[in-house]
Amino acid sequence: MHVAYIGENENEQTRFIDTCKSIAIIRSAMCFQSLNDFLEKERERGKPELIFLSMDKKDNNIGKMSESIGTRCGKCETAIIAEDESLAFNAFRAGVFGYLLKSYEKDDVLRVVERYMKKRASQDEKVFIKTFGRFDVFKGNRAIYFSNKKSKELLAMLVDRHGGCVTMEQIIDNLWEERAFDECTKALYRIALKNLRDTLKDEGCVHILKERRGQRSINTDEVICDYFEFLKNPEAMSAEFCGEYMSDYAWGEYTLAHLMEKSKKIF
């Protein structure tokens, strides 16, 4: 993994780098003099996964600093390194991932790193949904295969609605737009829905599908999706969006236009 240290003291920078060199799981460690230095240079030097931020008692803007890092780096986590525990309450209230004292040892850094890796591993077991470009669904690093194309498109439509409920009539209108709304298309819809349920059940992730009488939706809390992440933080996800969204499905053009507008406002 890749980590970074933000702090102006050169001796502390050297100590941090030496500590990281003794931890095998850390592949690279970068140092920055200040938060502004990091924000200016991180693009050319690569995005770290875990950032250790050195702070003094006079620093009382932990939340703002963590937010700035999160905005730029998206899914990276921040750990605070401080003289004592006086900043701990504000740090954890701001949502930092870890808190170390400046008297830390190798094992202290290792504990934070291992906890981060465990979190990553649990996230990797979550369902990842890719919408930028072609629509695909992954469990861990493996693509989920849908034997029924319409069941995959049904899931894509639920993702497109970003957790909003969709009725049978709306699904049929999009997936079988050339056909009349009759018993035949209702039967096709039921077959696609059953196949979707069965596929997700076989993959151990049927919980991502929410169902109420006559309505379906995606459980946004149970998936990782580039589209959802972009809506939350367009700047952090700008490099992921290249002007394509669910290119398999013509009905995705409406959302694509919305994403293009958001993308233009970033630059």
PDB file of C-alpha atoms in Angstrom:
ATOM      1  CA  MET A   1       0.000   0.000   0.000  1.00  0.00           C
ATOM      2  CA  HIS A   2       0.969   3.655  -0.399  1.00  0.00           C
ATOM      3  CA  VAL A   3       1.067   6.065   2.547  1.00  0.00           C
ATOM      4  CA  ALA A   4       1.937   9.718   3.065  1.00  0.00           C
ATOM      5  CA  TYR A   5       3.120  11.875   5.941  1.00  0.00           C
ATOM      6  CA  ILE A   6       2.222  15.560   6.236  1.00  0.00           C
ATOM      7  CA  GLY A   7       4.383  17.572   8.643  1.00  0.00           C
ATOM      8  CA  GLU A   8       7.107  20.205   8.370  1.00  0.00           C
ATOM      9  CA  ASN A   9       9.617  18.732  10.823  1.00  0.00           C
ATOM     10  CA  GLU A  10      12.316  17.007   8.743  1.00  0.00           C
ATOM     11  CA  ASN A  11      13.482  14.767  11.603  1.00  0.00           C
ATOM     12  CA  GLU A  12       9.943  13.498  12.082  1.00  0.00           C
ATOM     13  CA  GLN A  13       9.651  12.943   8.336  1.00  0.00           C
ATOM     14  CA  THR A  14      12.843  10.871   8.326  1.00  0.00           C
ATOM     15  CA  ARG A  15      11.668   8.850  11.336  1.00  0.00           C
ATOM     16  CA  PHE A  16       8.332   8.139   9.666  1.00  0.00           C
ATOM     17  CA  ILE A  17      10.000   7.023   6.415  1.00  0.00           C
ATOM     18  CA  ASP A  18      12.393   4.742   8.319  1.00  0.00           C
ATOM     19  CA  THR A  19       9.475   3.223  10.223  1.00  0.00           C
ATOM     20  CA  CYS A  20       7.574   2.574   6.996  1.00  0.00           C
ATOM     21  CA  LYS A  21      10.602   0.889   5.434  1.00  0.00           C
ATOM     22  CA  SER A  22      10.469  -1.691   8.219  1.00  0.00           C
ATOM     23  CA  ILE A  23       6.816  -2.549   7.486  1.00  0.00           C
ATOM     24  CA  ALA A  24       6.623  -4.904   4.534  1.00  0.00           C
ATOM     25  CA  ILE A  25       3.019  -4.160   3.601  1.00  0.00           C
ATOM     26  CA  ILE A  26       3.901  -0.487   2.924  1.00  0.00           C
ATOM     27  CA  ARG A  27       5.257  -0.282  -0.616  1.00  0.00           C
ATOM     28  CA  SER A  28       5.952   3.445  -0.655  1.00  0.00           C
ATOM     29  CA  ALA A  29       5.874   6.423   1.709  1.00  0.00           C
ATOM     30  CA  MET A  30       5.837  10.085   0.699  1.00  0.00           C
ATOM     31  CA  CYS A  31       6.376  13.215   2.801  1.00  0.00           C
ATOM     32  CA  PHE A  32       4.882  16.677   2.401  1.00  0.00           C
ATOM     33  CA  GLN A  33       5.708  19.849   4.299  1.00  0.00           C
ATOM     34  CA  SER A  34       2.106  20.991   4.741  1.00  0.00           C
ATOM     35  CA  LEU A  35      -1.465  20.302   3.683  1.00  0.00           C
ATOM     36  CA  ASN A  36      -1.132  22.871   0.881  1.00  0.00           C
ATOM     37  CA  ASP A  37       2.077  21.189  -0.259  1.00  0.00           C
ATOM     38  CA  PHE A  38       0.242  17.865  -0.359  1.00  0.00           C
ATOM     39  CA  LEU A  39      -2.745  19.287  -2.260  1.00  0.00           C
ATOM     40  CA  GLU A  40      -0.421  20.828  -4.853  1.00  0.00           C
ATOM     41  CA  LYS A  41       1.817  17.807  -5.422  1.00  0.00           C
ATOM     42  CA  GLU A  42      -0.218  14.648  -4.782  1.00  0.00           C
ATOM     43  CA  ARG A  43      -1.454  14.377  -8.373  1.00  0.00           C
ATOM     44  CA  GLU A  44       2.046  14.194  -9.814  1.00  0.00           C
ATOM     45  CA  ARG A  45       3.327  11.869  -7.083  1.00  0.00           C
ATOM     46  CA  GLY A  46       0.323   9.553  -6.879  1.00  0.00           C
ATOM     47  CA  LYS A  47      -2.599   9.254  -4.490  1.00  0.00           C
ATOM     48  CA  PRO A  48      -1.829   7.587  -1.127  1.00  0.00           C
ATOM     49  CA  GLU A  49      -4.308   5.235   0.511  1.00  0.00           C
ATOM     50  CA  LEU A  50      -3.538   6.259   4.083  1.00  0.00           C
ATOM     51  CA  ILE A  51      -2.321   9.688   5.215  1.00  0.00           C
ATOM     52  CA  PHE A  52      -0.624  10.423   8.542  1.00  0.00           C
ATOM     53  CA  LEU A  53      -1.160  14.061   9.472  1.00  0.00           C
ATOM     54  CA  SER A  54       1.132  15.586  12.101  1.00  0.00           C
ATOM     55  CA  MET A  55      -0.710  18.128  14.266  1.00  0.00           C
ATOM     56  CA  ASP A  56       0.060  20.411  17.215  1.00  0.00           C
ATOM     57  CA  LYS A  57      -2.235  21.524  20.038  1.00  0.00           C
ATOM     58  CA  LYS A  58      -2.754  24.863  18.309  1.00  0.00           C
ATOM     59  CA  ASP A  59      -4.325  23.087  15.328  1.00  0.00           C
ATOM     60  CA  ASN A  60      -8.089  23.179  15.815  1.00  0.00           C
ATOM     61  CA  ASN A  61      -9.292  22.636  12.266  1.00  0.00           C
ATOM     62  CA  ILE A  62      -8.958  18.846  12.041  1.00  0.00           C
ATOM     63  CA  GLY A  63     -12.355  18.503  10.396  1.00  0.00           C
ATOM     64  CA  LYS A  64     -11.578  21.011   7.657  1.00  0.00           C
ATOM     65  CA  MET A  65      -8.169  19.467   6.945  1.00  0.00           C
ATOM     66  CA  SER A  66      -9.592  15.928   6.786  1.00  0.00           C
ATOM     67  CA  GLU A  67     -12.351  17.145   4.506  1.00  0.00           C
ATOM     68  CA  SER A  68      -9.809  18.769   2.155  1.00  0.00           C
ATOM     69  CA  ILE A  69      -7.864  15.506   1.960  1.00  0.00           C
ATOM     70  CA  GLY A  70     -11.021  13.475   1.410  1.00  0.00           C
ATOM     71  CA  THR A  71     -12.228  15.814  -1.325  1.00  0.00           C
ATOM     72  CA  ARG A  72      -8.993  15.421  -3.252  1.00  0.00           C
ATOM     73  CA  CYS A  73      -8.247  11.753  -2.582  1.00  0.00           C
ATOM     74  CA  GLY A  74     -11.686  10.223  -2.355  1.00  0.00           C
ATOM     75  CA  LYS A  75     -11.424   6.907  -0.518  1.00  0.00           C
ATOM     76  CA  CYS A  76      -8.137   7.499   1.318  1.00  0.00           C
ATOM     77  CA  GLU A  77      -8.135   7.579   5.139  1.00  0.00           C
ATOM     78  CA  THR A  78      -6.466  10.025   7.530  1.00  0.00           C
ATOM     79  CA  ALA A  79      -4.659   9.255  10.786  1.00  0.00           C
ATOM     80  CA  ILE A  80      -3.527  11.977  13.195  1.00  0.00           C
ATOM     81  CA  ILE A  81      -0.097  12.065  14.849  1.00  0.00           C
ATOM     82  CA  ALA A  82      -0.096  14.366  17.896  1.00  0.00           C
ATOM     83  CA  GLU A  83       2.002  15.208  20.962  1.00  0.00           C
ATOM     84  CA  ASP A  84      -0.623  13.912  23.392  1.00  0.00           C
ATOM     85  CA  GLU A  85      -4.277  12.875  23.534  1.00  0.00           C
ATOM     86  CA  SER A  86      -5.705  16.410  23.743  1.00  0.00           C
ATOM     87  CA  LEU A  87      -6.791  16.391  20.090  1.00  0.00           C
ATOM     88  CA  ALA A  88      -8.242  12.890  20.153  1.00  0.00           C
ATOM     89  CA  PHE A  89     -11.881  13.850  20.771  1.00  0.00           C
ATOM     90  CA  ASN A  90     -11.977  16.403  17.942  1.00  0.00           C
ATOM     91  CA  ALA A  91     -10.076  14.020  15.676  1.00  0.00           C
ATOM     92  CA  PHE A  92     -12.491  11.118  16.020  1.00  0.00           C
ATOM     93  CA  ARG A  93     -15.483  13.445  15.897  1.00  0.00           C
ATOM     94  CA  ALA A  94     -14.118  14.618  12.535  1.00  0.00           C
ATOM     95  CA  GLY A  95     -14.037  10.997  11.367  1.00  0.00           C
ATOM     96  CA  VAL A  96     -10.287  10.330  11.277  1.00  0.00           C
ATOM     97  CA  PHE A  97      -9.267   6.703  10.887  1.00  0.00           C
ATOM     98  CA  GLY A  98      -6.527   6.539  13.511  1.00  0.00           C
ATOM     99  CA  TYR A  99      -4.739   8.505  16.231  1.00  0.00           C
ATOM    100  CA  LEU A 100      -1.056   8.104  17.150  1.00  0.00           C
ATOM    101  CA  LEU A 101       1.201   9.884  19.595  1.00  0.00           C
ATOM    102  CA  LYS A 102       4.484  11.314  18.299  1.00  0.00           C
ATOM    103  CA  SER A 103       6.235   8.846  20.569  1.00  0.00           C
ATOM    104  CA  TYR A 104       4.851   6.034  18.363  1.00  0.00           C
ATOM    105  CA  GLU A 105       6.695   2.808  17.687  1.00  0.00           C
ATOM    106  CA  LYS A 106       6.671   0.594  14.611  1.00  0.00           C
ATOM    107  CA  ASP A 107       3.858  -1.573  16.039  1.00  0.00           C
ATOM    108  CA  ASP A 108       1.628   1.490  16.496  1.00  0.00           C
ATOM    109  CA  VAL A 109       1.894   2.386  12.814  1.00  0.00           C
ATOM    110  CA  LEU A 110       1.470  -1.270  11.857  1.00  0.00           C
ATOM    111  CA  ARG A 111      -1.797  -1.521  13.828  1.00  0.00           C
ATOM    112  CA  VAL A 112      -3.278   1.421  11.926  1.00  0.00           C
ATOM    113  CA  VAL A 113      -2.107   0.003   8.609  1.00  0.00           C
ATOM    114  CA  GLU A 114      -3.477  -3.485   9.343  1.00  0.00           C
ATOM    115  CA  ARG A 115      -6.822  -2.056  10.442  1.00  0.00           C
ATOM    116  CA  TYR A 116      -6.982  -0.123   7.186  1.00  0.00           C
ATOM    117  CA  MET A 117      -6.205  -3.276   5.187  1.00  0.00           C
ATOM    118  CA  LYS A 118      -8.947  -5.190   7.012  1.00  0.00           C
ATOM    119  CA  LYS A 119     -11.397  -2.441   6.164  1.00  0.00           C
ATOM    120  CA  ARG A 120     -10.296  -2.562   2.524  1.00  0.00           C
ATOM    121  CA  ALA A 121     -10.689  -6.337   2.477  1.00  0.00           C
ATOM    122  CA  SER A 122     -14.249  -6.106   3.806  1.00  0.00           C
ATOM    123  CA  GLN A 123     -15.039  -3.458   1.198  1.00  0.00           C
ATOM    124  CA  ASP A 124     -13.566  -5.664  -1.511  1.00  0.00           C
ATOM    125  CA  GLU A 125     -16.175  -8.281  -0.613  1.00  0.00           C
ATOM    126  CA  LYS A 126     -18.880  -5.726  -1.193  1.00  0.00           C
ATOM    127  CA  VAL A 127     -20.556  -5.558  -4.549  1.00  0.00           C
ATOM    128  CA  PHE A 128     -18.841  -3.061  -6.833  1.00  0.00           C
ATOM    129  CA  ILE A 129     -20.980  -1.617  -9.614  1.00  0.00           C
ATOM    130  CA  LYS A 130     -19.298  -0.027 -12.604  1.00  0.00           C
ATOM    131  CA  THR A 131     -21.432   2.386 -14.617  1.00  0.00           C
ATOM    132  CA  PHE A 132     -18.799   4.561 -16.318  1.00  0.00           C
ATOM    133  CA  GLY A 133     -18.416   2.944 -19.710  1.00  0.00           C
ATOM    134  CA  ARG A 134     -20.162  -0.419 -19.929  1.00  0.00           C
ATOM    135  CA  PHE A 135     -22.334  -1.568 -17.025  1.00  0.00           C
ATOM    136  CA  ASP A 136     -20.797  -4.390 -14.978  1.00  0.00           C
ATOM    137  CA  VAL A 137     -21.176  -5.820 -11.490  1.00  0.00           C
ATOM    138  CA  PHE A 138     -18.357  -7.347  -9.426  1.00  0.00           C
ATOM    139  CA  LYS A 139     -18.101  -9.332  -6.195  1.00  0.00           C
ATOM    140  CA  GLY A 140     -14.593  -8.804  -4.944  1.00  0.00           C
ATOM    141  CA  ASN A 141     -12.459  -8.896  -8.101  1.00  0.00           C
ATOM    142  CA  ARG A 142     -14.776 -11.236 -10.016  1.00  0.00           C
ATOM    143  CA  ALA A 143     -17.440 -10.140 -12.479  1.00  0.00           C
ATOM    144  CA  ILE A 144     -20.938 -11.458 -11.804  1.00  0.00           C
ATOM    145  CA  TYR A 145     -22.400 -13.299 -14.794  1.00  0.00           C
ATOM    146  CA  PHE A 146     -26.063 -12.741 -15.680  1.00  0.00           C
ATOM    147  CA  SER A 147     -27.538 -15.498 -17.850  1.00  0.00           C
ATOM    148  CA  ASN A 148     -30.525 -13.261 -18.619  1.00  0.00           C
ATOM    149  CA  LYS A 149     -29.536  -9.945 -20.261  1.00  0.00           C
ATOM    150  CA  LYS A 150     -32.771  -8.286 -19.211  1.00  0.00           C
ATOM    151  CA  SER A 151     -32.147  -9.122 -15.539  1.00  0.00           C
ATOM    152  CA  LYS A 152     -28.799  -7.329 -15.763  1.00  0.00           C
ATOM    153  CA  GLU A 153     -30.464  -4.360 -17.445  1.00  0.00           C
ATOM    154  CA  LEU A 154     -33.142  -4.353 -14.741  1.00  0.00           C
ATOM    155  CA  LEU A 155     -30.413  -4.045 -12.107  1.00  0.00           C
ATOM    156  CA  ALA A 156     -28.770  -1.288 -14.163  1.00  0.00           C
ATOM    157  CA  MET A 157     -32.026   0.649 -14.177  1.00  0.00           C
ATOM    158  CA  LEU A 158     -32.319   0.373 -10.389  1.00  0.00           C
ATOM    159  CA  VAL A 159     -28.739   1.641 -10.048  1.00  0.00           C
ATOM    160  CA  ASP A 160     -29.555   4.525 -12.392  1.00  0.00           C
ATOM    161  CA  ARG A 161     -32.369   5.576 -10.046  1.00  0.00           C
ATOM    162  CA  HIS A 162     -29.838   5.871  -7.195  1.00  0.00           C
ATOM    163  CA  GLY A 163     -31.976   4.111  -4.594  1.00  0.00           C
ATOM    164  CA  GLY A 164     -35.294   5.448  -5.831  1.00  0.00           C
ATOM    165  CA  CYS A 165     -38.178   3.008  -6.155  1.00  0.00           C
ATOM    166  CA  VAL A 166     -39.137   1.777  -9.628  1.00  0.00           C
ATOM    167  CA  THR A 167     -42.469   0.204 -10.538  1.00  0.00           C
ATOM    168  CA  MET A 168     -43.133  -2.710 -12.867  1.00  0.00           C
ATOM    169  CA  GLU A 169     -44.699  -0.330 -15.392  1.00  0.00           C
ATOM    170  CA  GLN A 170     -41.596   1.892 -15.432  1.00  0.00           C
ATOM    171  CA  ILE A 171     -39.263  -1.084 -15.847  1.00  0.00           C
ATOM    172  CA  ILE A 172     -41.286  -2.527 -18.701  1.00  0.00           C
ATOM    173  CA  ASP A 173     -41.488   0.872 -20.372  1.00  0.00           C
ATOM    174  CA  ASN A 174     -37.670   1.021 -20.469  1.00  0.00           C
ATOM    175  CA  LEU A 175     -36.704  -2.613 -20.982  1.00  0.00           C
ATOM    176  CA  TRP A 176     -39.430  -3.563 -23.462  1.00  0.00           C
ATOM    177  CA  GLU A 177     -40.278  -0.176 -24.910  1.00  0.00           C
ATOM    178  CA  GLU A 178     -41.206  -1.656 -28.281  1.00  0.00           C
ATOM    179  CA  ARG A 179     -43.835  -3.963 -26.761  1.00  0.00           C
ATOM    180  CA  ALA A 180     -47.319  -3.303 -25.422  1.00  0.00           C
ATOM    181  CA  PHE A 181     -47.912  -3.371 -21.675  1.00  0.00           C
ATOM    182  CA  ASP A 182     -49.778  -6.661 -21.483  1.00  0.00           C
ATOM    183  CA  GLU A 183     -49.624 -10.072 -19.822  1.00  0.00           C
ATOM    184  CA  CYS A 184     -46.800 -11.193 -22.113  1.00  0.00           C
ATOM    185  CA  THR A 185     -44.489  -8.339 -21.111  1.00  0.00           C
ATOM    186  CA  LYS A 186     -45.495  -8.773 -17.458  1.00  0.00           C
ATOM    187  CA  ALA A 187     -44.398 -12.393 -17.742  1.00  0.00           C
ATOM    188  CA  LEU A 188     -41.070 -11.330 -19.291  1.00  0.00           C
ATOM    189  CA  TYR A 189     -40.613  -8.876 -16.421  1.00  0.00           C
ATOM    190  CA  ARG A 190     -41.284 -11.587 -13.800  1.00  0.00           C
ATOM    191  CA  ILE A 191     -38.789 -13.925 -15.480  1.00  0.00           C
ATOM    192  CA  ALA A 192     -36.096 -11.206 -15.502  1.00  0.00           C
ATOM    193  CA  LEU A 193     -36.807 -10.303 -11.880  1.00  0.00           C
ATOM    194  CA  LYS A 194     -36.641 -13.943 -10.744  1.00  0.00           C
ATOM    195  CA  ASN A 195     -33.385 -14.428 -12.632  1.00  0.00           C
ATOM    196  CA  LEU A 196     -31.971 -11.298 -10.988  1.00  0.00           C
ATOM    197  CA  ARG A 197     -32.947 -12.549  -7.539  1.00  0.00           C
ATOM    198  CA  ASP A 198     -31.526 -16.018  -8.217  1.00  0.00           C
ATOM    199  CA  THR A 199     -28.245 -14.629  -9.572  1.00  0.00           C
ATOM    200  CA  LEU A 200     -27.751 -12.317  -6.601  1.00  0.00           C
ATOM    201  CA  LYS A 201     -28.727 -15.090  -4.186  1.00  0.00           C
ATOM    202  CA  ASP A 202     -26.184 -17.459  -5.739  1.00  0.00           C
ATOM    203  CA  GLU A 203     -23.531 -14.749  -5.318  1.00  0.00           C
ATOM    204  CA  GLY A 204     -24.514 -14.152  -1.688  1.00  0.00           C
ATOM    205  CA  CYS A 205     -25.586 -10.556  -2.273  1.00  0.00           C
ATOM    206  CA  VAL A 206     -29.362 -10.604  -2.732  1.00  0.00           C
ATOM    207  CA  HIS A 207     -29.493  -8.028   0.091  1.00  0.00           C
ATOM    208  CA  ILE A 208     -28.498  -5.287  -2.371  1.00  0.00           C
ATOM    209  CA  LEU A 209     -32.007  -5.580  -3.831  1.00  0.00           C
ATOM    210  CA  LYS A 210     -34.856  -3.860  -1.987  1.00  0.00           C
ATOM    211  CA  GLU A 211     -38.371  -5.044  -2.734  1.00  0.00           C
ATOM    212  CA  ARG A 212     -41.729  -3.698  -1.697  1.00  0.00           C
ATOM    213  CA  ARG A 213     -45.099  -4.571  -3.107  1.00  0.00           C
ATOM    214  CA  GLY A 214     -44.942  -3.514  -6.755  1.00  0.00           C
ATOM    215  CA  GLN A 215     -41.664  -1.593  -6.343  1.00  0.00           C
ATOM    216  CA  ARG A 216     -37.941  -2.350  -6.548  1.00  0.00           C
ATOM    217  CA  SER A 217     -34.823  -0.356  -5.646  1.00  0.00           C
ATOM    218  CA  ILE A 218     -31.084  -0.773  -5.045  1.00  0.00           C
ATOM    219  CA  ASN A 219     -29.748  -0.721  -1.488  1.00  0.00           C
ATOM    220  CA  THR A 220     -27.170   2.047  -1.920  1.00  0.00           C
ATOM    221  CA  ASP A 221     -25.571   1.353   1.486  1.00  0.00           C
ATOM    222  CA  GLU A 222     -24.628  -2.184   0.454  1.00  0.00           C
ATOM    223  CA  VAL A 223     -22.783  -1.444  -2.788  1.00  0.00           C
ATOM    224  CA  ILE A 224     -19.805   0.566  -3.990  1.00  0.00           C
ATOM    225  CA  CYS A 225     -20.660   2.345  -7.227  1.00  0.00           C
ATOM    226  CA  ASP A 226     -18.646   4.833  -9.285  1.00  0.00           C
ATOM    227  CA  TYR A 227     -21.853   6.723 -10.184  1.00  0.00           C
ATOM    228  CA  PHE A 228     -22.872   7.105  -6.534  1.00  0.00           C
ATOM    229  CA  GLU A 229     -19.358   8.184  -5.550  1.00  0.00           C
ATOM    230  CA  PHE A 230     -19.341  10.773  -8.342  1.00  0.00           C
ATOM    231  CA  LEU A 231     -22.626  12.260  -7.124  1.00  0.00           C
ATOM    232  CA  LYS A 232     -21.185  12.570  -3.605  1.00  0.00           C
ATOM    233  CA  ASN A 233     -17.826  13.975  -4.662  1.00  0.00           C
ATOM    234  CA  PRO A 234     -17.490  14.924  -8.358  1.00  0.00           C
ATOM    235  CA  GLU A 235     -13.993  16.413  -7.950  1.00  0.00           C
ATOM    236  CA  ALA A 236     -12.509  13.312  -6.327  1.00  0.00           C
ATOM    237  CA  MET A 237     -14.055  11.072  -9.004  1.00  0.00           C
ATOM    238  CA  SER A 238     -13.356  13.336 -11.985  1.00  0.00           C
ATOM    239  CA  ALA A 239     -10.538  11.127 -13.256  1.00  0.00           C
ATOM    240  CA  GLU A 240     -12.850   8.086 -13.283  1.00  0.00           C
ATOM    241  CA  PHE A 241     -15.526   9.694 -15.469  1.00  0.00           C
ATOM    242  CA  CYS A 242     -14.488   9.928 -19.126  1.00  0.00           C
ATOM    243  CA  GLY A 243     -17.790  10.955 -20.696  1.00  0.00           C
ATOM    244  CA  GLU A 244     -19.356   7.485 -20.877  1.00  0.00           C
ATOM    245  CA  TYR A 245     -22.150   6.104 -18.725  1.00  0.00           C
ATOM    246  CA  MET A 246     -23.914   2.754 -19.112  1.00  0.00           C
ATOM    247  CA  SER A 247     -23.085   2.737 -22.804  1.00  0.00           C
ATOM    248  CA  ASP A 248     -25.005  -0.548 -23.183  1.00  0.00           C
ATOM    249  CA  TYR A 249     -28.364   1.147 -22.617  1.00  0.00           C
ATOM    250  CA  ALA A 250     -29.868   4.008 -24.608  1.00  0.00           C
ATOM    251  CA  TRP A 251     -31.995   5.148 -21.669  1.00  0.00           C
ATOM    252  CA  GLY A 252     -28.752   6.007 -19.799  1.00  0.00           C
ATOM    253  CA  GLU A 253     -28.259   9.067 -22.013  1.00  0.00           C
ATOM    254  CA  TYR A 254     -30.460  11.188 -19.737  1.00  0.00           C
ATOM    255  CA  THR A 255     -28.224  10.561 -16.742  1.00  0.00           C
ATOM    256  CA  LEU A 256     -25.125  10.953 -18.921  1.00  0.00           C
ATOM    257  CA  ALA A 257     -26.208  14.508 -19.814  1.00  0.00           C
ATOM    258  CA  HIS A 258     -26.544  15.290 -16.092  1.00  0.00           C
ATOM    259  CA  LEU A 259     -23.084  13.858 -15.356  1.00  0.00           C
ATOM    260  CA  MET A 260     -21.549  15.867 -18.193  1.00  0.00           C
ATOM    261  CA  GLU A 261     -22.970  19.071 -16.708  1.00  0.00           C
ATOM    262  CA  LYS A 262     -21.536  18.236 -13.278  1.00  0.00           C
ATOM    263  CA  SER A 263     -18.202  17.383 -14.874  1.00  0.00           C
ATOM    264  CA  LYS A 264     -18.000  20.736 -16.700  1.00  0.00           C
ATOM    265  CA  LYS A 265     -18.390  22.630 -13.404  1.00  0.00           C
ATOM    266  CA  ILE A 266     -15.231  20.994 -12.006  1.00  0.00           C
ATOM    267  CA  PHE A 267     -12.895  22.348 -14.702  1.00  0.00           C
TER     268      PHE A 267
END
